[in-house]
Coordinates of C-alpha atoms in Angstrom, one line a residue:
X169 CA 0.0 0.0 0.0
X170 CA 2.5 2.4 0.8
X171 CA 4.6 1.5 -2.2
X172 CA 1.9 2.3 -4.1
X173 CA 1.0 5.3 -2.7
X174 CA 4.1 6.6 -3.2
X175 CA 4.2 5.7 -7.2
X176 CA 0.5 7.8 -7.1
X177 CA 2.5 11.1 -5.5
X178 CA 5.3 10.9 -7.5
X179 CA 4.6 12.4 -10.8
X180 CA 2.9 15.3 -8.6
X181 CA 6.3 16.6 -7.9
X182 CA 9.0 14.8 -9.7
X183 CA 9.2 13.6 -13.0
X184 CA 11.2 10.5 -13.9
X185 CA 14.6 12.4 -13.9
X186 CA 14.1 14.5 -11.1
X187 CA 13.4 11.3 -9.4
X188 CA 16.4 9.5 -11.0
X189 CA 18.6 12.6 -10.3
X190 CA 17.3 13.2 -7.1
X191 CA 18.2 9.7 -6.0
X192 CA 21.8 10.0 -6.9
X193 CA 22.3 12.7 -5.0
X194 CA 20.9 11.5 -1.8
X195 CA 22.6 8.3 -2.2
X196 CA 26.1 9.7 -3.3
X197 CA 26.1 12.7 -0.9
X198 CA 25.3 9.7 2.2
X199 CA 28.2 7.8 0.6
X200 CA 31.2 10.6 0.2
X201 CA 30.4 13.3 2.9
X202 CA 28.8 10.9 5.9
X203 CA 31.0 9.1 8.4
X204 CA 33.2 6.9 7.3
X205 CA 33.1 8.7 4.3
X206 CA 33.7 6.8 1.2
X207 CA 36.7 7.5 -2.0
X208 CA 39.5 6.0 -3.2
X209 CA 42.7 5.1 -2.3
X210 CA 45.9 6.3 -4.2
X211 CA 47.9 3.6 -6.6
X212 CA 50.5 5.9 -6.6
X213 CA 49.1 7.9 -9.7
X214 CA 48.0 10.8 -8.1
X215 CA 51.2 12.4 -7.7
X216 CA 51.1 12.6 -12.2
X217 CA 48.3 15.6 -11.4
X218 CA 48.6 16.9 -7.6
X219 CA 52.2 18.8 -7.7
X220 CA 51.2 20.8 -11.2
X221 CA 48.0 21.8 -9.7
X222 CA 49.3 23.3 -6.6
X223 CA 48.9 20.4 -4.1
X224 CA 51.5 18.4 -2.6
X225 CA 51.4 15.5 0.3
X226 CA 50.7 16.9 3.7
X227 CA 50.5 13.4 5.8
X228 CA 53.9 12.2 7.4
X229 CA 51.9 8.4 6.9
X230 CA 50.8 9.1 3.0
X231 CA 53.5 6.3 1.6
X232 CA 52.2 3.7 4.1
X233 CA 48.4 4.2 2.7
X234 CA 49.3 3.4 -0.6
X235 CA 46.7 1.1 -2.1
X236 CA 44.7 0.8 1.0
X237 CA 43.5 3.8 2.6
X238 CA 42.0 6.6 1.5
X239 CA 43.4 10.4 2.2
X240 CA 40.8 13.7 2.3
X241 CA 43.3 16.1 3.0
X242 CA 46.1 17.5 1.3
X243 CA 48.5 20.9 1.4
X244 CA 48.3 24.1 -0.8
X245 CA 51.4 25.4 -2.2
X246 CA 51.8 28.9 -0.7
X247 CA 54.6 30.8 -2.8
X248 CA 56.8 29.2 -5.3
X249 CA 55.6 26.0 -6.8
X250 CA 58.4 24.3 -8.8
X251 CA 56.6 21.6 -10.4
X252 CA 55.5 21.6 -13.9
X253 CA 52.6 20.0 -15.3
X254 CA 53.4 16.4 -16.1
X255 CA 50.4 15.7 -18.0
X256 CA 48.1 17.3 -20.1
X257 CA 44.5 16.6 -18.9
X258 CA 41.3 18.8 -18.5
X259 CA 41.0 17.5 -15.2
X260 CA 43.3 20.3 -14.1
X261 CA 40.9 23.1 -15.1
X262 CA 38.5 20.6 -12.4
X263 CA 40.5 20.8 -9.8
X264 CA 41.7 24.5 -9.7
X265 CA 37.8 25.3 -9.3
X266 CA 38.0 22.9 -6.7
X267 CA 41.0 24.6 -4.8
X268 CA 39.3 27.9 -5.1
X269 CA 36.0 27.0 -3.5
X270 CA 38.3 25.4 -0.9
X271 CA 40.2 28.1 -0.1
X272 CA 37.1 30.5 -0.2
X273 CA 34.8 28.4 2.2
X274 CA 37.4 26.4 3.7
X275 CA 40.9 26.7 4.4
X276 CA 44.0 28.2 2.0
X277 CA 46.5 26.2 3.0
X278 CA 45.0 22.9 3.1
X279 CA 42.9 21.3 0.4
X280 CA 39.5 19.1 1.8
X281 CA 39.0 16.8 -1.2
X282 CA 35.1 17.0 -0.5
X283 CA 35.0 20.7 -2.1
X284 CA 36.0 18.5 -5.3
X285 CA 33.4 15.9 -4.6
X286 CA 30.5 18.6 -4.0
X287 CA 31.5 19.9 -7.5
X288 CA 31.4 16.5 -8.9
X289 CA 28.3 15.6 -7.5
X290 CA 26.3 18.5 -8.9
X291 CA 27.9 18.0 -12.3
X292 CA 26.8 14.0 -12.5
X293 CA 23.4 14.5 -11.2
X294 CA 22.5 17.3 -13.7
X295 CA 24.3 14.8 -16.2
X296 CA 22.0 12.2 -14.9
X297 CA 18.8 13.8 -15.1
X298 CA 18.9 14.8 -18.8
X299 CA 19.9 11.6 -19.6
X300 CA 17.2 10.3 -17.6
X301 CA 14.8 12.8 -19.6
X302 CA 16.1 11.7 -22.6
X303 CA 15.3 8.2 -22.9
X304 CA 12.1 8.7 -21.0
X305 CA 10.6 11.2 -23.4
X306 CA 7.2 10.8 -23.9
X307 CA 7.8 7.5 -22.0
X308 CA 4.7 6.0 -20.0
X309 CA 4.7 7.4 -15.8
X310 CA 5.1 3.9 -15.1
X311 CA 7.4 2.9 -17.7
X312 CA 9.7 6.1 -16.9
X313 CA 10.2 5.5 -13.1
X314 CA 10.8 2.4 -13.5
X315 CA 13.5 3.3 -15.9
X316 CA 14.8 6.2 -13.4
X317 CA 14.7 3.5 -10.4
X318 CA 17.5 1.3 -12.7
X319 CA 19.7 4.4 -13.7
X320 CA 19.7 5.0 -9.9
X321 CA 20.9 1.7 -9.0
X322 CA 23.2 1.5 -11.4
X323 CA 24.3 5.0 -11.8
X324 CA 24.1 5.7 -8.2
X325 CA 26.4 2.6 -7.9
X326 CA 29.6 3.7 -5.3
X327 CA 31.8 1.9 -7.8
X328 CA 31.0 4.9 -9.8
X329 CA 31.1 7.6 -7.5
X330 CA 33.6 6.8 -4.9
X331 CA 36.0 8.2 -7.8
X332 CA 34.5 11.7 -6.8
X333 CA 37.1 11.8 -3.6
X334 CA 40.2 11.3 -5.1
X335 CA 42.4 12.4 -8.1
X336 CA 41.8 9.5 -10.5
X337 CA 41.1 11.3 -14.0
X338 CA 37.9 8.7 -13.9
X339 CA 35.8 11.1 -12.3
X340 CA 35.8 13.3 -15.2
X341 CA 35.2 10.3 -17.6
X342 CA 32.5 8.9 -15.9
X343 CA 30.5 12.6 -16.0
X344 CA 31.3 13.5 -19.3
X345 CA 30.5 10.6 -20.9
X346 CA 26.9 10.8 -19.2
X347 CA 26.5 14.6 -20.3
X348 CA 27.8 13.6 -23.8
X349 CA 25.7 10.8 -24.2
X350 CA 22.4 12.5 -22.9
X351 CA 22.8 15.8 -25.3
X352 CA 23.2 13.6 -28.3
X353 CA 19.8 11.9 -27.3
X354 CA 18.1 14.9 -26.9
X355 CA 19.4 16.4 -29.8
X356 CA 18.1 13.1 -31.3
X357 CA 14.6 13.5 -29.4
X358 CA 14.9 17.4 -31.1
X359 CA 14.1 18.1 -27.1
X360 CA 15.5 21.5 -25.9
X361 CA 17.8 23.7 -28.0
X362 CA 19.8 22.1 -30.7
X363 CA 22.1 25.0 -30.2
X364 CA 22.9 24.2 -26.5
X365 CA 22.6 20.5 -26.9
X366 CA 25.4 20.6 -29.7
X367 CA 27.7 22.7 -27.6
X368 CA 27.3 20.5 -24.6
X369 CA 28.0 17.4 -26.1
X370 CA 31.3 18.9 -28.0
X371 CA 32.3 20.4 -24.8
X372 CA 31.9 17.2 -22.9
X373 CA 33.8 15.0 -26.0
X374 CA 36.4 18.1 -25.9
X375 CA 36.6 17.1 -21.6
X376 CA 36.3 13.3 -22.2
X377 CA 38.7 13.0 -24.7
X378 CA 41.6 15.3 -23.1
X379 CA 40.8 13.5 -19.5
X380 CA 43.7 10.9 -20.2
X381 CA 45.5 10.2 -22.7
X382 CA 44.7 7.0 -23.3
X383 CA 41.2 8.4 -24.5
X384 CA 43.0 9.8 -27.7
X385 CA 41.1 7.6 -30.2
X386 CA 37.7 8.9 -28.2
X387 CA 38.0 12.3 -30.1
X388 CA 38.4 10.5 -33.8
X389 CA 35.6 8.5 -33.2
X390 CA 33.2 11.1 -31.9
X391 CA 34.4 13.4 -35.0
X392 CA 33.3 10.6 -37.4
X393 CA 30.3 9.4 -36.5
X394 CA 29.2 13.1 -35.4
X395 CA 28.7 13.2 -39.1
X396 CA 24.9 12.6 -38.3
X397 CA 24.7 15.3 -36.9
X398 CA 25.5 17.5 -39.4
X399 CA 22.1 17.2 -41.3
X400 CA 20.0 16.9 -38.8
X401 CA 19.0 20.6 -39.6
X402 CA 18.5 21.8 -43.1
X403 CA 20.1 25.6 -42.0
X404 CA 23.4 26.7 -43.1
X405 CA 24.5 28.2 -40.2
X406 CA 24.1 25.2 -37.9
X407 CA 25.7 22.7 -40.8
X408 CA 28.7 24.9 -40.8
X409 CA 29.1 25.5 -36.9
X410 CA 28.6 21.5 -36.5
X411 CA 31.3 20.7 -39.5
X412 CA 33.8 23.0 -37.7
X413 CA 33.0 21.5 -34.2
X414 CA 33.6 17.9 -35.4
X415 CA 36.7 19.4 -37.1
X416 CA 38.3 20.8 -33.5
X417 CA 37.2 17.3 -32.0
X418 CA 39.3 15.2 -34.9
X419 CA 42.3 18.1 -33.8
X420 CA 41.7 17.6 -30.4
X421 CA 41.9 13.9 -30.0
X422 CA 45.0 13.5 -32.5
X423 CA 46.4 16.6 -30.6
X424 CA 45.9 14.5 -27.0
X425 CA 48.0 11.7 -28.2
X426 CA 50.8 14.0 -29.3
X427 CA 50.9 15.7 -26.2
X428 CA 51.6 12.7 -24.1
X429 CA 54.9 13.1 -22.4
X430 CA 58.0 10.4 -23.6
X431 CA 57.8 9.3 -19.8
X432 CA 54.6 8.0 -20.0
X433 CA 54.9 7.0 -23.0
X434 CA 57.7 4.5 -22.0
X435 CA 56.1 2.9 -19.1
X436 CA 53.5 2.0 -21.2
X437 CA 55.4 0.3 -24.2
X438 CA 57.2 -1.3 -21.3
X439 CA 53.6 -3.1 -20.0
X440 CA 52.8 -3.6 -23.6
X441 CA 56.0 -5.6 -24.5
X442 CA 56.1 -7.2 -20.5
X443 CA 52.9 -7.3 -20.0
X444 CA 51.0 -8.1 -23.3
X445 CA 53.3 -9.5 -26.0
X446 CA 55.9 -11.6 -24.0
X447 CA 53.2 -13.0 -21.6
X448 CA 51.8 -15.6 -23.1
X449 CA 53.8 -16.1 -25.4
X450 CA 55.2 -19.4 -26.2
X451 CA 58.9 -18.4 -27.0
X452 CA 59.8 -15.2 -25.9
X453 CA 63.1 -15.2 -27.7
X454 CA 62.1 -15.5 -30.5
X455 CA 58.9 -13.2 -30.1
X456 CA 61.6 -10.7 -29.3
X457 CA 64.2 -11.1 -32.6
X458 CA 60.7 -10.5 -34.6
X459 CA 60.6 -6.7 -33.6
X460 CA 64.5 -6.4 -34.0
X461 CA 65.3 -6.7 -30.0
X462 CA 67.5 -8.7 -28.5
X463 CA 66.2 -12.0 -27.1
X464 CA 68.2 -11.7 -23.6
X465 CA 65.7 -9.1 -22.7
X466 CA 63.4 -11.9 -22.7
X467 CA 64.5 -11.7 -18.8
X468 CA 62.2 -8.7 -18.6
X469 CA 58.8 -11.0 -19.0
X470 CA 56.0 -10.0 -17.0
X471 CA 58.1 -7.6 -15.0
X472 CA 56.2 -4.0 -14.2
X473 CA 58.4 -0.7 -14.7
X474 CA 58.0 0.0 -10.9
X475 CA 59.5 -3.3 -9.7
X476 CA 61.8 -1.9 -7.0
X477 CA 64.5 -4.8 -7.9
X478 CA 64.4 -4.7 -11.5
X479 CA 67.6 -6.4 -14.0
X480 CA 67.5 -3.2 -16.0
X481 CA 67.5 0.0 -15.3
X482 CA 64.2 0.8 -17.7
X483 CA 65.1 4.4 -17.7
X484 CA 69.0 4.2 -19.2
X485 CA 69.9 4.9 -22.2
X486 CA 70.2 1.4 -23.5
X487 CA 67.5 0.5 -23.0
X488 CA 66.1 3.6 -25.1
X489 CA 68.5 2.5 -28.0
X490 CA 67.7 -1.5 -27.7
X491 CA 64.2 -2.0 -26.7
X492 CA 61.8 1.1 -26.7
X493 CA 62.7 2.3 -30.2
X494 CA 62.3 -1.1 -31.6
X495 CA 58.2 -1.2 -31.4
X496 CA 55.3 0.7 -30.9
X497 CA 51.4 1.0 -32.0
X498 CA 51.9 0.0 -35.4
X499 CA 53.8 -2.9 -34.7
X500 CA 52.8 -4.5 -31.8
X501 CA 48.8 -4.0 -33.3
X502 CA 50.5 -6.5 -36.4
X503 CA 51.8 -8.7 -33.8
X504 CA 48.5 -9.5 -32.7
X505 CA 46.9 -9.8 -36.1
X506 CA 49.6 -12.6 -36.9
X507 CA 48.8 -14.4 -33.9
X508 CA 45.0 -14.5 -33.2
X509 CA 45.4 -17.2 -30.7
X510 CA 47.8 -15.0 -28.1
X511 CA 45.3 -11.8 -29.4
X512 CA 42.5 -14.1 -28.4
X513 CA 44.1 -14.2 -24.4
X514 CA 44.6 -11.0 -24.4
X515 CA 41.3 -10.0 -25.2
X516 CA 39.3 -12.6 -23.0
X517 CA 41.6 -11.4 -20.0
X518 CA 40.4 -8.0 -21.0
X519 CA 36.8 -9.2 -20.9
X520 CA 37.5 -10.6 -17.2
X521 CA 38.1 -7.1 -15.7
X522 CA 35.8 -5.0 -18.2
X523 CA 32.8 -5.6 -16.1
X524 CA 34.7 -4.4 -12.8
X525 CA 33.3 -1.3 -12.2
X526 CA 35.7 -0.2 -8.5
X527 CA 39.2 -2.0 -9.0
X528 CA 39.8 -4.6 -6.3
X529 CA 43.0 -2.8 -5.7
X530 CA 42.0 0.1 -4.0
X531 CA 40.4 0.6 -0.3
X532 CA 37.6 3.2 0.4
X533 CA 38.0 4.0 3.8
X534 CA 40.5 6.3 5.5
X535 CA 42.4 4.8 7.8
X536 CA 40.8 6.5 11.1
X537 CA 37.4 4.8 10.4
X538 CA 39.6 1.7 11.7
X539 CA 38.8 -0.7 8.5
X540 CA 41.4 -2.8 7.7
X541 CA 43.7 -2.2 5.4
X542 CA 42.7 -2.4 1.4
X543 CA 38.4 -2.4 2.7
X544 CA 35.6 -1.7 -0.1
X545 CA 32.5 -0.2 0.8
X546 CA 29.4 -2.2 -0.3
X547 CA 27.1 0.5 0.8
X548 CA 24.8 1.0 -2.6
X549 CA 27.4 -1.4 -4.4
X550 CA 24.8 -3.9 -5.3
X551 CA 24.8 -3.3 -8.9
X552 CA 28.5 -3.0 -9.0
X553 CA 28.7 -6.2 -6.9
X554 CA 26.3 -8.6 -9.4
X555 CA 27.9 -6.9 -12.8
X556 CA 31.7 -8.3 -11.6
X557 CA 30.1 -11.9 -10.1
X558 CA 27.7 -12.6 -13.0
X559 CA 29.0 -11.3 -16.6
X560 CA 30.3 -13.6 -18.9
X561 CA 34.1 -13.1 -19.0
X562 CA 34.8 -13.6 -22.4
X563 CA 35.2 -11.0 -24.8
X564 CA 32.5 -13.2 -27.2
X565 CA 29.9 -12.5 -24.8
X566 CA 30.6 -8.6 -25.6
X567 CA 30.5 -9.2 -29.3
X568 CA 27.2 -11.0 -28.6
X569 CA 26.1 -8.0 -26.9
X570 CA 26.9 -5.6 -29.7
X571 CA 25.1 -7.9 -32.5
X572 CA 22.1 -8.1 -29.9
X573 CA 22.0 -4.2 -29.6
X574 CA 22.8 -3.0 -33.5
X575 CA 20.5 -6.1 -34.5
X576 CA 17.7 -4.1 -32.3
X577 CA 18.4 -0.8 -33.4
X578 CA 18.9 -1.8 -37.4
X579 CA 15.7 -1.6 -38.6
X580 CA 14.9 1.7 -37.5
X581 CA 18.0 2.7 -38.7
X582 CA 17.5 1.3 -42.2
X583 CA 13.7 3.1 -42.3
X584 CA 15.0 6.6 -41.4
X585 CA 17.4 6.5 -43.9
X586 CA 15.7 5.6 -46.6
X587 CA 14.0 8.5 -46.4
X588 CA 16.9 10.3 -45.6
X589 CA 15.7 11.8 -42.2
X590 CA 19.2 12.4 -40.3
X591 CA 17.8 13.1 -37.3
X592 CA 15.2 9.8 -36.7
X593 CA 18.4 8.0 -37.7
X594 CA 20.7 9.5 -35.3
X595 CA 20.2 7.0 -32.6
X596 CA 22.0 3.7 -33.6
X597 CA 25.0 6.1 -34.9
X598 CA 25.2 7.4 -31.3
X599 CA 25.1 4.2 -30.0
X600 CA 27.6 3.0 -32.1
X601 CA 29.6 5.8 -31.2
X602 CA 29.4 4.6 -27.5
X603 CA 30.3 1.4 -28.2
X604 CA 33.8 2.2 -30.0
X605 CA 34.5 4.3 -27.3
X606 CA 34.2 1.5 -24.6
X607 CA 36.1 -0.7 -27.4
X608 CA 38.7 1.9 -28.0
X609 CA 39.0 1.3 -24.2
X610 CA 39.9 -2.4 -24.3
X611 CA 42.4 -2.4 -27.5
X612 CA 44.6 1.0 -26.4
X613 CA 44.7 -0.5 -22.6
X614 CA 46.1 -4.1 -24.4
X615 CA 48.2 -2.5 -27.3
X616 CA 48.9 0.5 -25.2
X617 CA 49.9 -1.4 -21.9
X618 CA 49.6 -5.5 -22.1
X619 CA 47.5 -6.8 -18.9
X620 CA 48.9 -3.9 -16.6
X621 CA 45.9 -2.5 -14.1
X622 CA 43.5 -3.3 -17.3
X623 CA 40.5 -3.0 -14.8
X624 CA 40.9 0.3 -14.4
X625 CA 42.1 1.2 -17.8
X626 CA 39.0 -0.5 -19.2
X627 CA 36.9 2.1 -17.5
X628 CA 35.1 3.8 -20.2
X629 CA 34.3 0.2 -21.6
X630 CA 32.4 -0.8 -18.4
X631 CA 30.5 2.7 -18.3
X632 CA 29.4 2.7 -22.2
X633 CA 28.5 -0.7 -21.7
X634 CA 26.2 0.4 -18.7
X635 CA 24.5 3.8 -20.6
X636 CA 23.9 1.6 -24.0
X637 CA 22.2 -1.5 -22.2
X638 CA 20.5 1.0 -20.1
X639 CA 19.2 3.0 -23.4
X640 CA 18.0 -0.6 -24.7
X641 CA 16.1 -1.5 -21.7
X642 CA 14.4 2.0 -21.4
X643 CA 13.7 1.5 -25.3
X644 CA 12.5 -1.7 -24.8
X645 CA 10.3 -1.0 -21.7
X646 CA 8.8 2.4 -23.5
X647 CA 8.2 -0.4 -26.7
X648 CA 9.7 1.9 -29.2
X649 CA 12.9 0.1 -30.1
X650 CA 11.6 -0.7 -33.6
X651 CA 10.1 2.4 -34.0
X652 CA 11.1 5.9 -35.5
X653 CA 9.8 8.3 -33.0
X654 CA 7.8 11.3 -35.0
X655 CA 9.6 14.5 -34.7
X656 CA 9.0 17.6 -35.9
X657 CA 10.4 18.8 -39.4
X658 CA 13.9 20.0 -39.3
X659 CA 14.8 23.3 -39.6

């Protein structure tokens, strides 16, 4: 009865995504700003954005909490900060906002990682509620908050948020990828102003893609298939400002993966050689004489670049000479291609830590709230918790998954287009969009870095896969995933 009830007050005063939205903010402000108060523990990559930003390590015990405690508090440089920036990353831009609230409302000399969180927050749950809105458009009451119940529980997920407190560049994938995603459905729904939808969702792609640099490829992709988007109006002005847009994003993203510094670039060709091509491999000799290296650095298999005991010194000069500059995309991408069997590993290991939302790695708690070392939170983890125990781990069960969802979406597809209207057909484009994002996700972190912390390099895999399989069910559930939805004539 009182369930009930409730579902008969509900549209009274909240609509589907101020329900959905609403929820996500109750849930995730409990979660990161309630005792013990829920983030992420550092894996030692935080120093790669704190120093350039004007933070720096305040706790005497921060190198024993490595891995398994997470720290709030950090200091503010107060005159001369030497440090350069080491990467370039829009997360940067994030994080001075964050410093200044701080030091406005809070302290200037030390930085309370909750002013970042707050500013997160009310990011995500304004992404969440228009993508909410957008798939339940003319949706049913019932069907809508029934939809807005599963994006909370999935989107309110912990796994998710607990990357608001701490400097892991996955916060800002995680909320740009919802506000991308949600203006190109409601530019697809023609709902709100084209105008403002279209600058949203190249804004977000323009965040997204410079967030890490391992989301390079994101920008290329989102400049190609943002082709659509182009005719979905028949005026001049808007084709031009939309062709221009998608332009910038094709500079951006090949502009991200230039920028990445040689360091970087190093570690990872280390993982991708240690890591990837040598592990499984059946003769690393001669794996290594086939890219022109010497096969006594077949020593160097499965080793990590921060292995405090290493045989080589992976920064020296030989090493440079005799190992680095003997591979790279290109080649290690036709390495795989000749050998579909040791491709095949690779990719099903892949497949094993795509559908982990929260890497195992980390803890959650700070290490006052007296939790042992390395704890996870499982408050509002349920969804996070049944997607790691009960996917398929194979990397055929995602290509089963995208047949099942272009298969479902084809048809409308197919009918839009043959009467050429670009916006009806917009949908399975932007799906597909999604889908080589999370893709581009799984080959860069295997070509890019072998099996080295995949789970959380596989990231923007696990969320696209979440946001498309959550379009489908709200599709399904509002029964119009064969159906072109009537819109009104372009412009």
């Amino acid at each position: 009865m009182m369930f009930s009830s409730v579902m008969r007050m509900l549209p009274r005063y909240l609509s589907p995504a101020a329900f959905a939205a609403a929820g996500v903010l109750l849930i995730t402000a409990a979660a990161l700003f309630l005792q013990p108060y829920i983030g992420m523990a550092d894996n030692g990559d935080f120093f790669r954005i704190l120093y350039s930003n004007g933070l720096y390590f305040n706790d005497p015990n921060y190198n024993s909490q490595y891995l398994g405690f997470f720290v709030k508090n950090y200091g503010i440089f107060q005159y001369y900060n030497e440090n350069g920036a080491t990467l370039f990353s829009s997360q940067s831009l994030f994080i001075k906002v964050a410093i200044f609230f701080n030091q406005i409302f809070h302290d200037s000399q030390n930085f309370d990682i909750r002013y970042q969180a707050w500013m997160y927050l009310i990011l995500y749950v304004a992404a969440v509620y228009l993508l909410v809105e957008a798939i339940t458009w003319k949706m049913s009451k019932k069907a809508g908050y029934l939809v807005a119940a599963i994006a909370i529980f999935i989107l309110g997920d912990t796994g998710y948020t607990a990357y608001f407190n701490s400097f892991y560049s996955e916060s800002i994938v995680l909320i740009m990828t919802v506000f991308m995603f949600a203006s190109g459905l409601l530019l697809y729904r023609k709902k709100y102003n084209d105008y403002v939808m279209l600058s949203l969702f190249i804004v977000s792609a323009i965040a997204l893609t410079t967030s890490k640099q391992q989301n390079a490829p994101v920008g290329i992709i989102i400049a190609v298939l943002g082709f659509f988007l182009i005719y979905i109006r028949k005026k001049r002005t808007y084709r031009i400002v939309t062709l221009l847009s998608l332009i910038i994003m094709l500079g951006v993203g090949v502009g991200t993966y230039v920028l990445i510094p040689k360091e970087f670039v190093n570690i990872n060709k280390y993982h991708a050689m240690t890591r990837g091509v040598l592990l499984d491999s059946t003769n690393p000799e001669k794996t290594l004489e086939s890219f022109g290296i010497d096969k006594q650095y077949a020593m160097l298999n499965g080793s990590l670049y921060y292995d405090p005991y290493a045989s080589v010194d992976v920064d020296s000069e030989l090493l440079e000479k005799s190992f680095y500059s003997k591979y790279g995309f290109g080649s290690i991408f036709t390495y795989y291609a000749a050998h579909p069997d040791q491709a095949g590993k690779m990719l099903n290991q892949a497949a094993h830590d795509g559908f982990t939302i929260r890497p195992k790695a980390m803890g959650n708690y700070e290490q006052s709230s007296g939790k042992p070392f390395g704890a996870q939170t499982v408050f509002f983890s349920g969804y996070s918790l049944l997607k790691d125990a009960l996917s398929p781990k194979t990397f055929g069960f995602i290509i089963l998954w995208m047949l099942i969802v272009v298969g479902l979406y084809m048809p409308s597809f197919v009918s839009a287009m043959r009467t050429w209207r670009w916006r009806v057909a917009l949908r399975l484009p932007l799906i597909m969009m999604m889908i080589l994002m999370g893709l581009s996700g799984i080959f860069v972190s295997i070509i890019g870095a072998g099996d080295a912390d995949l789970s959380k390099h596989e990231f923007l895999f696990t969320l696209t896969f979440d946001l498309v399989s959550l379009l489908t069910v709200g599709d399904l559930l509002g029964k119009r995933l064969w159906s072109n939805e009537a819109v009104e004539a372009d412009e």
